[in-house]
């Protein structure tokens, strides 16, 4: 052994700059590949890479986003993702150069990137708990790779030719491991993108087919259906990303329209099995419906409105031929959730229950039930609005309890007449004098004929109603009250289309929906 040479070595091993830089670059690549693979298999929106890109768009100042759109057009997204990649590369290289002796700086940087990925996914618009898996796996893989490769690199730096794993020279081990990480990251990422793209492409195709299909449209919305422009209050149509969302799914089912089938069976004359093509071959109708959750507290926001496109559910049921006594349509989703809807409500003339495929001009978003969901105007969602529906069983209420009914909620869930005060905002301060009061009221399918407001227990005054769209939707209202300085309470109450006044009696959401006149406390100065 060449003793003088050994002694001449520095006590602590140091990585060469290229090797030091390569370690976190490979680790970050492995993390992205692993994250993309898990996201592709489970839920495309949980990709940490895409989520970070979306987060950048959300926090970027609007002029920057506008500039990117005008400069790159539809390529703005790929450009943004490439830019994110370049930033990650630079960060990884700098972290590596700071880690020529110890892997700690590189670990810290990879860890921080991992936390950023998790945060971006959690803060994304369609987050469910299952979406945590992809960014967490990505962070774990990144940290593990950075430590393992750094250890192999240090060992190789001390003695490149000394025997390492399986007796191979340490330098060879390092090169082999690095190549394996690189190939593995690219393969995982590629598979993840390809698999994830399947569901995304399926949705794009259905959006295009709906756009090309013949749909019996409703009249365009009349002018003046809301006061959003003047008052900044709730818009009549809820954009899909803002539509309230309630389900028991830990991760959003990622279905493809092409493989979807709906079985209609049970107490029927004829079993049916329908594909998306079958549905698209039937008459398609457009219907504007305000959906409401039974868990909406007085003053709550579990209510939204969309224009749905779909086929008449009543026609499908009639084709199957319900047998006498089959008073419940038990619908089941791919994730095993069930709702029980009264058969006679679905068959009621003019009720307008849908098997919906479209929502506000596109195919249903994954989180709202792609490719097909039920929409039954006038019933709370838990007894009617099954997302990702694949099974309709004609049965009886006596024979079967649906998911929430098993948990103590009412078997029938007709929507109650309710209203909400949006202005003035709770506990806000306003100038004394004339104060604008505005909100929404609903009573699907009966509609709203009047809303009244009262301040500090004074007389009820009739509010102005926005243009009416139909009984199945909410109706916006506004009015004003005159107040002096101090704290005030304004209350509101609605009357439905049949002339019934909303009940003042307070009820909890359990078992069949909250009631009570909403009140809003504000202070005038
Ligand atoms: N598969 C499935 N469908 C479901 C639910 C669910 O948990 N799983 N929740 C229901 C409830 S309680 C409501 S209020 C509506 C909400 O629909 P949205 O999330 O599209 O607003 O969906 C209904 N459909
Ligand atoms: Mo609900």
PDB file of C-alpha atoms in Angstrom, residues 15 17-33 85-99 105-107 109-110 113 138 141-143 145-147 149-150 177-178 181-183 185-186:
ATOM      1  CA  UNK A  15     -17.108  15.322  -3.144  1.00  0.00           C
ATOM      2  CA  UNK A  17     -18.349  19.639  -7.557  1.00  0.00           C
ATOM      3  CA  UNK A  18     -20.067  17.709 -10.385  1.00  0.00           C
ATOM      4  CA  UNK A  19     -20.745  14.709  -8.132  1.00  0.00           C
ATOM      5  CA  UNK A  20     -21.988  16.913  -5.262  1.00  0.00           C
ATOM      6  CA  UNK A  21     -24.313  18.791  -7.612  1.00  0.00           C
ATOM      7  CA  UNK A  22     -25.621  15.597  -9.212  1.00  0.00           C
ATOM      8  CA  UNK A  23     -26.780  14.016  -5.916  1.00  0.00           C
ATOM      9  CA  UNK A  24     -29.714  16.379  -5.118  1.00  0.00           C
ATOM     10  CA  UNK A  25     -30.538  16.746  -8.808  1.00  0.00           C
ATOM     11  CA  UNK A  26     -31.070  12.983  -8.993  1.00  0.00           C
ATOM     12  CA  UNK A  27     -32.934  12.989  -5.681  1.00  0.00           C
ATOM     13  CA  UNK A  28     -35.330  15.731  -6.812  1.00  0.00           C
ATOM     14  CA  UNK A  29     -35.823  13.907 -10.117  1.00  0.00           C
ATOM     15  CA  UNK A  30     -36.613  10.682  -8.264  1.00  0.00           C
ATOM     16  CA  UNK A  31     -39.062  12.521  -6.019  1.00  0.00           C
ATOM     17  CA  UNK A  32     -40.881  14.075  -8.995  1.00  0.00           C
ATOM     18  CA  UNK A  33     -41.002  10.737 -10.827  1.00  0.00           C
ATOM     19  CA  UNK A  85     -38.281  22.602 -13.613  1.00  0.00           C
ATOM     20  CA  UNK A  86     -35.429  25.028 -14.260  1.00  0.00           C
ATOM     21  CA  UNK A  87     -35.880  26.637 -10.844  1.00  0.00           C
ATOM     22  CA  UNK A  88     -35.861  23.192  -9.186  1.00  0.00           C
ATOM     23  CA  UNK A  89     -32.713  22.264 -11.110  1.00  0.00           C
ATOM     24  CA  UNK A  90     -30.894  25.419 -10.007  1.00  0.00           C
ATOM     25  CA  UNK A  91     -31.983  24.981  -6.388  1.00  0.00           C
ATOM     26  CA  UNK A  92     -30.828  21.342  -6.444  1.00  0.00           C
ATOM     27  CA  UNK A  93     -27.432  22.228  -7.937  1.00  0.00           C
ATOM     28  CA  UNK A  94     -26.846  24.964  -5.337  1.00  0.00           C
ATOM     29  CA  UNK A  95     -27.891  22.579  -2.552  1.00  0.00           C
ATOM     30  CA  UNK A  96     -25.442  20.011  -3.904  1.00  0.00           C
ATOM     31  CA  UNK A  97     -22.547  22.452  -4.080  1.00  0.00           C
ATOM     32  CA  UNK A  98     -23.228  23.302  -0.418  1.00  0.00           C
ATOM     33  CA  UNK A  99     -23.103  19.593   0.461  1.00  0.00           C
ATOM     34  CA  UNK A 105     -27.736  21.009   3.468  1.00  0.00           C
ATOM     35  CA  UNK A 106     -28.993  18.886   0.585  1.00  0.00           C
ATOM     36  CA  UNK A 107     -31.365  17.025   2.897  1.00  0.00           C
ATOM     37  CA  UNK A 109     -33.347  21.664   0.756  1.00  0.00           C
ATOM     38  CA  UNK A 110     -34.980  18.439  -0.481  1.00  0.00           C
ATOM     39  CA  UNK A 113     -39.131  21.223  -1.453  1.00  0.00           C
ATOM     40  CA  UNK A 138     -42.328  12.075  -3.381  1.00  0.00           C
ATOM     41  CA  UNK A 141     -38.222   9.144  -1.954  1.00  0.00           C
ATOM     42  CA  UNK A 142     -36.314  12.411  -2.375  1.00  0.00           C
ATOM     43  CA  UNK A 143     -34.934  12.324   1.161  1.00  0.00           C
ATOM     44  CA  UNK A 145     -32.217   9.052  -2.394  1.00  0.00           C
ATOM     45  CA  UNK A 146     -30.277  12.142  -1.313  1.00  0.00           C
ATOM     46  CA  UNK A 147     -28.920  10.353   1.784  1.00  0.00           C
ATOM     47  CA  UNK A 149     -26.445   8.570  -2.971  1.00  0.00           C
ATOM     48  CA  UNK A 150     -24.473  10.999  -0.810  1.00  0.00           C
ATOM     49  CA  UNK A 177     -26.940   3.626  -8.550  1.00  0.00           C
ATOM     50  CA  UNK A 178     -27.108   7.069 -10.174  1.00  0.00           C
ATOM     51  CA  UNK A 181     -32.195   6.445 -10.076  1.00  0.00           C
ATOM     52  CA  UNK A 182     -32.250   8.471 -13.295  1.00  0.00           C
ATOM     53  CA  UNK A 183     -33.861   5.716 -15.378  1.00  0.00           C
ATOM     54  CA  UNK A 185     -37.344   8.513 -12.189  1.00  0.00           C
ATOM     55  CA  UNK A 186     -37.954   8.957 -15.911  1.00  0.00           C
TER      56      UNK A 186
END
